[in-house]
Short mmCIF file of N, CA and C in Angstrom, two decimals:
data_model
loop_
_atom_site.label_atom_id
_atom_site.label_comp_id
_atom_site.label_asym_id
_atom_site.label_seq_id
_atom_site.Cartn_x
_atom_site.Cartn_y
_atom_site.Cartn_z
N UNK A 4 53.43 77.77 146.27
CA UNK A 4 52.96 77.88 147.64
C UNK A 4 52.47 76.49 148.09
N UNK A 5 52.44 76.30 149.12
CA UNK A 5 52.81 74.94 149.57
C UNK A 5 51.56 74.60 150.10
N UNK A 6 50.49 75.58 150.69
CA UNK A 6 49.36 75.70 150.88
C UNK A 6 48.29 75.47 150.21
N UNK A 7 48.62 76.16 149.08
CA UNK A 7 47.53 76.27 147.93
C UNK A 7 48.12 74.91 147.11
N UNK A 8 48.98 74.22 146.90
CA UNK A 8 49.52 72.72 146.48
C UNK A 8 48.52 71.46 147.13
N UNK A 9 48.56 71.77 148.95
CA UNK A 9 47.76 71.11 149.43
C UNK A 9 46.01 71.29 149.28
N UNK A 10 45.75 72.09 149.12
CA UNK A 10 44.21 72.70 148.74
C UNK A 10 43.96 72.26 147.41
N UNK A 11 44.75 71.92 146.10
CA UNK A 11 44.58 71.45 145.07
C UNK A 11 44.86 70.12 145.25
N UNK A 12 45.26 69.36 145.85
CA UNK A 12 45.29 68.12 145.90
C UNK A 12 44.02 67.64 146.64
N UNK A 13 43.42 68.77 147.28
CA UNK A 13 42.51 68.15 148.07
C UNK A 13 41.01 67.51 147.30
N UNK A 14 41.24 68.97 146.58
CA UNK A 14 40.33 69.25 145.56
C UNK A 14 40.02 67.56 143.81
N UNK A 15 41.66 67.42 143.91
CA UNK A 15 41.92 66.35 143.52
C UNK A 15 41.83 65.29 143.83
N UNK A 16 41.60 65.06 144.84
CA UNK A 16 41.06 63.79 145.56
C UNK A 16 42.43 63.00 146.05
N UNK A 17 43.73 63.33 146.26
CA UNK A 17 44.62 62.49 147.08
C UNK A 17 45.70 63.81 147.15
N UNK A 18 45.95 63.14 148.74
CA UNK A 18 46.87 64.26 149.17
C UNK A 18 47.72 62.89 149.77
N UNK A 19 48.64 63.54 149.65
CA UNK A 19 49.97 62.56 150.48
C UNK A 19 50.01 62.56 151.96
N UNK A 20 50.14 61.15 152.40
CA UNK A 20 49.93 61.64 153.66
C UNK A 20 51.19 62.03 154.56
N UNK A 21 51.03 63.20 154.96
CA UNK A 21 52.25 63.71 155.90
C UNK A 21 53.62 62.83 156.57
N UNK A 22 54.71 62.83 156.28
CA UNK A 22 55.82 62.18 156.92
C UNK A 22 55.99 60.87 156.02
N UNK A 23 55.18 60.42 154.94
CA UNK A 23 55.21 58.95 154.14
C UNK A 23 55.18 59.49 152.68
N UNK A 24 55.92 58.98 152.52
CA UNK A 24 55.88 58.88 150.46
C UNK A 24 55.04 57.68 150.21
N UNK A 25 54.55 57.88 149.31
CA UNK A 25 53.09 57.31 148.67
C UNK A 25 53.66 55.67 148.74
N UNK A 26 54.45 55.34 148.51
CA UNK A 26 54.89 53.70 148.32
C UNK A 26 54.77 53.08 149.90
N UNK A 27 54.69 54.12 150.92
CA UNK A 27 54.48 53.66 152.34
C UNK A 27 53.16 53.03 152.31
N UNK A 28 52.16 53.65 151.88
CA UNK A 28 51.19 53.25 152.28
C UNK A 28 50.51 51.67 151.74
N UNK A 29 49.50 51.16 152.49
CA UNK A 29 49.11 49.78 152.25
C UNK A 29 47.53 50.02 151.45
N UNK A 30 47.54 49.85 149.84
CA UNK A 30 46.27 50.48 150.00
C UNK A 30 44.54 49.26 150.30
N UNK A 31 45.13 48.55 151.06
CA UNK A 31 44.46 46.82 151.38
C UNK A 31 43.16 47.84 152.40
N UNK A 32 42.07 47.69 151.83
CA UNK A 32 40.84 48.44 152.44
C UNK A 32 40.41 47.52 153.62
N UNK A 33 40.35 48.23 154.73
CA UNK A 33 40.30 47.85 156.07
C UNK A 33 41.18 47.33 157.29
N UNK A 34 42.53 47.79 156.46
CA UNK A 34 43.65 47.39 156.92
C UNK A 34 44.28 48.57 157.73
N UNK A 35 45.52 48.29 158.47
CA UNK A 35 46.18 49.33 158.68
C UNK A 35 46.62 49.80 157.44
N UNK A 36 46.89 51.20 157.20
CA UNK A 36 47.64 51.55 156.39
C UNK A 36 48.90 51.98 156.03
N UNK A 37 49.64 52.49 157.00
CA UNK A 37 50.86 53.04 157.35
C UNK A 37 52.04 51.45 158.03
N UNK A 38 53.00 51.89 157.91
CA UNK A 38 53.65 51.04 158.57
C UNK A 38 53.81 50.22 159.35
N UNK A 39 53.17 50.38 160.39
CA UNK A 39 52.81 50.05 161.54
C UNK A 39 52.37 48.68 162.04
N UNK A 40 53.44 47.98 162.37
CA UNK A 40 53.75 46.58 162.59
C UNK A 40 53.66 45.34 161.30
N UNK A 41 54.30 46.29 160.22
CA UNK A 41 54.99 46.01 159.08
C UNK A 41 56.32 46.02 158.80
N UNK A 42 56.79 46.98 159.13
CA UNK A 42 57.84 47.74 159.07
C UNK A 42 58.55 48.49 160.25
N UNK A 43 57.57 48.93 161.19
CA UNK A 43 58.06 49.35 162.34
C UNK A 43 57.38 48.88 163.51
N UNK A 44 57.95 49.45 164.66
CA UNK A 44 57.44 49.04 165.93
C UNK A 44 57.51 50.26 167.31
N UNK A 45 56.98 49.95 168.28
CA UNK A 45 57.91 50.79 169.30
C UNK A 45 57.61 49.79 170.54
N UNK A 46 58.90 50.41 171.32
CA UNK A 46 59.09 49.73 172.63
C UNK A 46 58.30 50.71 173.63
N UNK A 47 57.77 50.14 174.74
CA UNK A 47 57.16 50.98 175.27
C UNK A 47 57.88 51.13 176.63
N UNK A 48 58.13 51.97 177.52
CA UNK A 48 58.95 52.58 178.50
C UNK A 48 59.28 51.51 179.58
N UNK A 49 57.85 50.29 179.78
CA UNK A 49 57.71 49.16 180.54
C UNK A 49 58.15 48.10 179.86
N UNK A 50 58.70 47.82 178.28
CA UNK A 50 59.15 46.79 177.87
C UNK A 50 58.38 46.04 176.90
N UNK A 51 57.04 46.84 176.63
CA UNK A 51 56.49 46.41 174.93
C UNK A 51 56.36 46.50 174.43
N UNK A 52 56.66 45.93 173.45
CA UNK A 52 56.27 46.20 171.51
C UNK A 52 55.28 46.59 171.28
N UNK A 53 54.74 47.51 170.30
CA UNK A 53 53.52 47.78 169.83
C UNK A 53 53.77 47.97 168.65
N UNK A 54 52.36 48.07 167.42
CA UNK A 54 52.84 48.28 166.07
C UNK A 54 53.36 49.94 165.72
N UNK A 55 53.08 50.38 167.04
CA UNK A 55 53.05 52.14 166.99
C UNK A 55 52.97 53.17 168.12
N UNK A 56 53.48 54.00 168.26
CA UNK A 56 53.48 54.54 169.54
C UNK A 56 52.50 55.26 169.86
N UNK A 57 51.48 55.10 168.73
CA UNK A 57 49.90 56.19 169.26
C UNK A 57 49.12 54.61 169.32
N UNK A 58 49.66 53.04 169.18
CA UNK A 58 48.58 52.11 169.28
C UNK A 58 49.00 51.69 170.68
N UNK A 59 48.11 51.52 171.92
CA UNK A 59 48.22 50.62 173.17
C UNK A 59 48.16 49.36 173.03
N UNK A 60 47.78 48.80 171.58
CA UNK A 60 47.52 47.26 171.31
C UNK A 60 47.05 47.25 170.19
N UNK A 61 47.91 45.81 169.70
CA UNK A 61 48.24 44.70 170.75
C UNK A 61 49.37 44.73 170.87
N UNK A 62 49.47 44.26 172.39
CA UNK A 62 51.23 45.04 172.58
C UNK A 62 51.67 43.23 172.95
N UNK A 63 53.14 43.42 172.85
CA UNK A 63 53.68 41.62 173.51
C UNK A 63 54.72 42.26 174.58
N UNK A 64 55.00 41.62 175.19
CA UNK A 64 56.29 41.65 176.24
C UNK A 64 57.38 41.06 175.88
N UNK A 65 58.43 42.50 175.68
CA UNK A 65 59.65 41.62 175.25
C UNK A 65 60.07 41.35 176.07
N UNK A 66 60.14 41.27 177.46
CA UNK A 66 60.67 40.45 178.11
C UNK A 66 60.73 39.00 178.31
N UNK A 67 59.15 38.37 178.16
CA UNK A 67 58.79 36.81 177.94
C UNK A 67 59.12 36.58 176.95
N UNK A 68 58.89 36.85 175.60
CA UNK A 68 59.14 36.64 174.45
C UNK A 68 60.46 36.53 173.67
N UNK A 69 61.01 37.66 173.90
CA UNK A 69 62.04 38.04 173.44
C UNK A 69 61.85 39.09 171.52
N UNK A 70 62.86 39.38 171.00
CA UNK A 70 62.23 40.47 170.14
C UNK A 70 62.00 39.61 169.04
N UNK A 71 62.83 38.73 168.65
CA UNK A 71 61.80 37.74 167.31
C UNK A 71 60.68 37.78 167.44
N UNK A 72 60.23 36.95 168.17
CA UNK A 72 58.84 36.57 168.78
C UNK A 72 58.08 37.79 169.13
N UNK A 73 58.30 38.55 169.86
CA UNK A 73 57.41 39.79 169.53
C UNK A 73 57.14 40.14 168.47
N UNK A 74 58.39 39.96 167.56
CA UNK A 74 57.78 40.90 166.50
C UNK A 74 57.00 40.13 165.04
N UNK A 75 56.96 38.85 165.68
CA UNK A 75 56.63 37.92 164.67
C UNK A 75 54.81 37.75 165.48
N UNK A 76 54.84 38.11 166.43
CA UNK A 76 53.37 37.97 167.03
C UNK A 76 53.11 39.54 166.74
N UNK A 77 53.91 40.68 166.86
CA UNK A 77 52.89 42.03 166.42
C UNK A 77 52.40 42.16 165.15
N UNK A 78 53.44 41.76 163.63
CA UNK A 78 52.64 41.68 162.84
C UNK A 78 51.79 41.11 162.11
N UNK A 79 51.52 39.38 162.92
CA UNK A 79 50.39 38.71 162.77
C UNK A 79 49.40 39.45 163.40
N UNK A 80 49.13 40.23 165.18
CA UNK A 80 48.35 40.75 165.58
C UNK A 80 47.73 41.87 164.44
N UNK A 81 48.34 42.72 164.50
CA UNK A 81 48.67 43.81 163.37
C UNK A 81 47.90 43.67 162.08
N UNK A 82 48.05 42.55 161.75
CA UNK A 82 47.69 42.22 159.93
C UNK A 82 46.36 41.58 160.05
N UNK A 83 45.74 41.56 161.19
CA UNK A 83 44.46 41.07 161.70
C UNK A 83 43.48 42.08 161.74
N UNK A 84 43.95 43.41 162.36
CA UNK A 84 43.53 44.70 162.49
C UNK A 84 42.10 45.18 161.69
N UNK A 85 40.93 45.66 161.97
CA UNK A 85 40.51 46.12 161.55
C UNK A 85 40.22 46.93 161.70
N UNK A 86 39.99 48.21 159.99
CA UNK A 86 39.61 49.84 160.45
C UNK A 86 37.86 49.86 160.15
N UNK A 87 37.47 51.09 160.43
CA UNK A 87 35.82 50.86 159.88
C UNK A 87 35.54 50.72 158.50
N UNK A 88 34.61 50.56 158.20
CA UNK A 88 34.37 49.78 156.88
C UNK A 88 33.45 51.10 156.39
N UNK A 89 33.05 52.19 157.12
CA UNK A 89 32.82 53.76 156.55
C UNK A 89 33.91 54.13 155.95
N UNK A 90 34.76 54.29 156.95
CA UNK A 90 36.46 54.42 156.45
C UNK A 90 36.78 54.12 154.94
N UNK A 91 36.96 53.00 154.64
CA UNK A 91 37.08 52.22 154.15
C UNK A 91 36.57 52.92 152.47
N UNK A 92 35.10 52.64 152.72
CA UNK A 92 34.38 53.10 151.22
C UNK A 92 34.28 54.36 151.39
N UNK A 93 34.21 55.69 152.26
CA UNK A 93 34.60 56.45 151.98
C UNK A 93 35.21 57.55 150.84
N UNK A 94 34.13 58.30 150.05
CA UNK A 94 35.38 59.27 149.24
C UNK A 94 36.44 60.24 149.80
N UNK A 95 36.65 60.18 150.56
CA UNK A 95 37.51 61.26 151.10
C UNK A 95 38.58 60.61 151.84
N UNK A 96 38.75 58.96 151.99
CA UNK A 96 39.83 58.29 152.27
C UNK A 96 41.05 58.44 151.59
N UNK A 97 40.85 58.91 150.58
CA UNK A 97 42.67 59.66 149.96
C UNK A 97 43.14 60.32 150.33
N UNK A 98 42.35 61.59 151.09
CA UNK A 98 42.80 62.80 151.56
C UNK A 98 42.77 62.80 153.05
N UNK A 99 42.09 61.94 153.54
CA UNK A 99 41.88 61.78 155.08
C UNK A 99 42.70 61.01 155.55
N UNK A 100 43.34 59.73 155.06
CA UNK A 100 43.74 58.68 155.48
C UNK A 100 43.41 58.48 157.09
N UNK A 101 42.56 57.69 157.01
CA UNK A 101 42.15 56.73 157.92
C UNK A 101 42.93 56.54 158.71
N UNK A 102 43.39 56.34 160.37
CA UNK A 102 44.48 55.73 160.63
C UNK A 102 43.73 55.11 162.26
N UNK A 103 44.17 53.61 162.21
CA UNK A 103 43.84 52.70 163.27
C UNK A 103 44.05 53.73 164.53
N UNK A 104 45.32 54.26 165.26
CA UNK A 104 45.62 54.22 166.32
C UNK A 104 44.95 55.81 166.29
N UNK A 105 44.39 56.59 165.42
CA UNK A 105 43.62 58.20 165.75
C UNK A 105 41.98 57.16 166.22
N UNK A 106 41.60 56.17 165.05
CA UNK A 106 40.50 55.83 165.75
C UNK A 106 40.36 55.32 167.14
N UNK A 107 41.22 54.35 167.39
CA UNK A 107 41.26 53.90 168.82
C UNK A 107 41.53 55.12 169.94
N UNK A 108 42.19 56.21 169.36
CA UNK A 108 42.33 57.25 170.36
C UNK A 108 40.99 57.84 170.69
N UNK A 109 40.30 58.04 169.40
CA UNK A 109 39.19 59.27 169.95
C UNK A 109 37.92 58.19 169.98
N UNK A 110 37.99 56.91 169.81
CA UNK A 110 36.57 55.92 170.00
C UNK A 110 37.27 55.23 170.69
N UNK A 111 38.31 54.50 171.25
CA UNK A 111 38.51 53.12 171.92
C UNK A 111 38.38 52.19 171.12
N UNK A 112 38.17 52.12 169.97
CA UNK A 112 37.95 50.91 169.01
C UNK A 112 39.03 51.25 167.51
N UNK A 113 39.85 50.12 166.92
CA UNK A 113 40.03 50.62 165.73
C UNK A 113 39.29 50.59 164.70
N UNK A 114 38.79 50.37 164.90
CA UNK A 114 37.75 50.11 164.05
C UNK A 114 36.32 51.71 164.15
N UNK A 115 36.89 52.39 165.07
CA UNK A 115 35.70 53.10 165.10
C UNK A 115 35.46 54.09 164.17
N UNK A 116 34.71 55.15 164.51
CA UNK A 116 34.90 56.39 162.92
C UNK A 116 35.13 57.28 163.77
N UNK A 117 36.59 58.22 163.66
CA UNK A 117 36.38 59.14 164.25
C UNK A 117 35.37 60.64 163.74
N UNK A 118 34.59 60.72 164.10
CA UNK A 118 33.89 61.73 163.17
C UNK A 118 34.28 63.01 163.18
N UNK A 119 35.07 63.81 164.00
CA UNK A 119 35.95 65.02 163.46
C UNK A 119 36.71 65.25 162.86
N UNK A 120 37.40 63.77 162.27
CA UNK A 120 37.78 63.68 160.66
C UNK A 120 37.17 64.06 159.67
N UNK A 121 35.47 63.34 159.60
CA UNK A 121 35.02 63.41 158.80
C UNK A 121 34.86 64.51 158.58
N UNK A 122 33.93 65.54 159.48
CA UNK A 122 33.77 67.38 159.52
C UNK A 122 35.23 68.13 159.17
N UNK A 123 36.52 67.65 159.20
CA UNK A 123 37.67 68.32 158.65
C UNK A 123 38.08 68.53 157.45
N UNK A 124 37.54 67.06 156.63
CA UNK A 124 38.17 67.20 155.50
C UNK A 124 36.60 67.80 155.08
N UNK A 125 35.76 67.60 155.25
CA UNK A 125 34.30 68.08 154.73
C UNK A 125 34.25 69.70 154.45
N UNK A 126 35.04 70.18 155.37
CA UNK A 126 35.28 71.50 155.76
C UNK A 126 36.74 71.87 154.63
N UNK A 127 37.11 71.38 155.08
CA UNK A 127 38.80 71.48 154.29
C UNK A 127 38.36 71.66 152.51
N UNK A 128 37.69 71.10 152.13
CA UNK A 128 37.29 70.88 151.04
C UNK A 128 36.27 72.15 150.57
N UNK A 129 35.65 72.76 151.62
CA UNK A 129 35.16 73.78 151.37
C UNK A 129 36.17 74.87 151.53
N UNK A 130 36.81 74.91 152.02
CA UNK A 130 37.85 75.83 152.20
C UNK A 130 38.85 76.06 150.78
N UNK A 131 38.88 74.75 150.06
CA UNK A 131 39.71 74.93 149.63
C UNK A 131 38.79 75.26 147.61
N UNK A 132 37.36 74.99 147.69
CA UNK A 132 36.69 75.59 146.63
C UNK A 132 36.60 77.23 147.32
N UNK A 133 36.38 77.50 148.14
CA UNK A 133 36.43 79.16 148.32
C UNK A 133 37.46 79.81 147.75
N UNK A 134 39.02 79.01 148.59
CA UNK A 134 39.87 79.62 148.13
C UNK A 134 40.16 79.87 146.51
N UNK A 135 39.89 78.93 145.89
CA UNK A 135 40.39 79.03 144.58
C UNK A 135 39.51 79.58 143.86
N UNK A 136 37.58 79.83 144.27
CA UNK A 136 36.93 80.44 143.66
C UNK A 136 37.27 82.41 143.56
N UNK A 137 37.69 82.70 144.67
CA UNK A 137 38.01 83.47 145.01
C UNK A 137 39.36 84.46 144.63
N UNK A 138 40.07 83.62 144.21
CA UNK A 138 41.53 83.35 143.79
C UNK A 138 41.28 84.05 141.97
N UNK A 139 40.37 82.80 141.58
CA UNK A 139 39.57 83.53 140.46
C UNK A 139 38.94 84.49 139.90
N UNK A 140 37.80 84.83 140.93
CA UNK A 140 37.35 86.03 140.82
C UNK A 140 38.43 87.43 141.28
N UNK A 141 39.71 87.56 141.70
CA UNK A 141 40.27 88.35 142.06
C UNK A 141 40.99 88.84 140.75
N UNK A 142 41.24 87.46 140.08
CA UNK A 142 41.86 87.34 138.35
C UNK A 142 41.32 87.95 137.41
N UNK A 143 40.19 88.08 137.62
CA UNK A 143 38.98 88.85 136.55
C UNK A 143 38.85 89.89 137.14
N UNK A 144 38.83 90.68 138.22
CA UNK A 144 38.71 91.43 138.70
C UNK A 144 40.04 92.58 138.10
N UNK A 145 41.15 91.91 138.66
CA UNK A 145 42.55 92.70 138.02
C UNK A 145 42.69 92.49 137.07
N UNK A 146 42.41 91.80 136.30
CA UNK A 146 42.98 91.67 134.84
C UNK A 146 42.20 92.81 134.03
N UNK A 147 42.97 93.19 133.08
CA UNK A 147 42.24 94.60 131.89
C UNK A 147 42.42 93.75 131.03
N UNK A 148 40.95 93.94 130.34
CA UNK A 148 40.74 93.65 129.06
C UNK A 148 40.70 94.85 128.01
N UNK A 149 41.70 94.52 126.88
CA UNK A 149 41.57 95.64 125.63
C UNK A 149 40.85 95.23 124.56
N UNK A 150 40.00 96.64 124.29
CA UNK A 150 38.88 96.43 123.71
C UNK A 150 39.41 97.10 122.20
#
């Protein structure tokens, strides 16, 4: 079950993060972590680069530039980046993964903390000792012992 896989990993302290195989990620603390003006980019509908289509910046204009140069200025911009430094030391950064462009969404800063992360996996983690305590006690419950 694919559910209870993720609930034991949680429990384990690293879960994969969704859509990336583990070699995606950057594990450079305070950095971006994902791809994102490493490896990829997006154009934006008006004509700029960004490292990502959930980041508004730092964006270049491919029109002045042209796409070398954009993309040789996004991942210097990019590799400059900083996430929060809670983030960062964090135990629950294996399972949460941090990501620049969710912080800038829900703070305006990348760098900020989004804190309904934090209450998710805080929660998630309780969810997922219930489940398996529970899971347990259902085991002892059905199981016959011969005496």
């Amino acid at each position: 079950m694919l559910y209870e896989k993720y609930l034991k990993n949680v429990l384990a302290g690293y879960v994969e993060p969704l859509g990336l195989e583990e070699g995606c990620i950057d594990p450079a603390d305070g950095k971006v972590r994902c791809r994102a003006g490493k490896a990829s980019f997006w154009i934006t509908w008006d004509g700029f680069m960004t490292p990502c289509g959930m980041m508004p910046e730092p964006k270049v204009d491919l029109r002045e530039h042209g796409f070398q140069s954009s993309w040789d200025m996004i991942t210097k911009e990019t590799a400059q980046l900083q996430t929060s430094g809670v983030c960062k030391e964090c135990s629950n950064r294996d399972i949460c993964h941090p990501c620049a462009a969710i912080s800038y969404a829900e703070t305006g800063s990348m760098a900020g903390i989004p804190i309904y992360m934090c209450e998710v996996m805080r929660h998630t983690k309780q969810i997922a000792e219930k489940y398996f305590s529970d899971k347990e006690n259902d085991c002892l419950r059905t199981t016959k012992i011969d005496i």
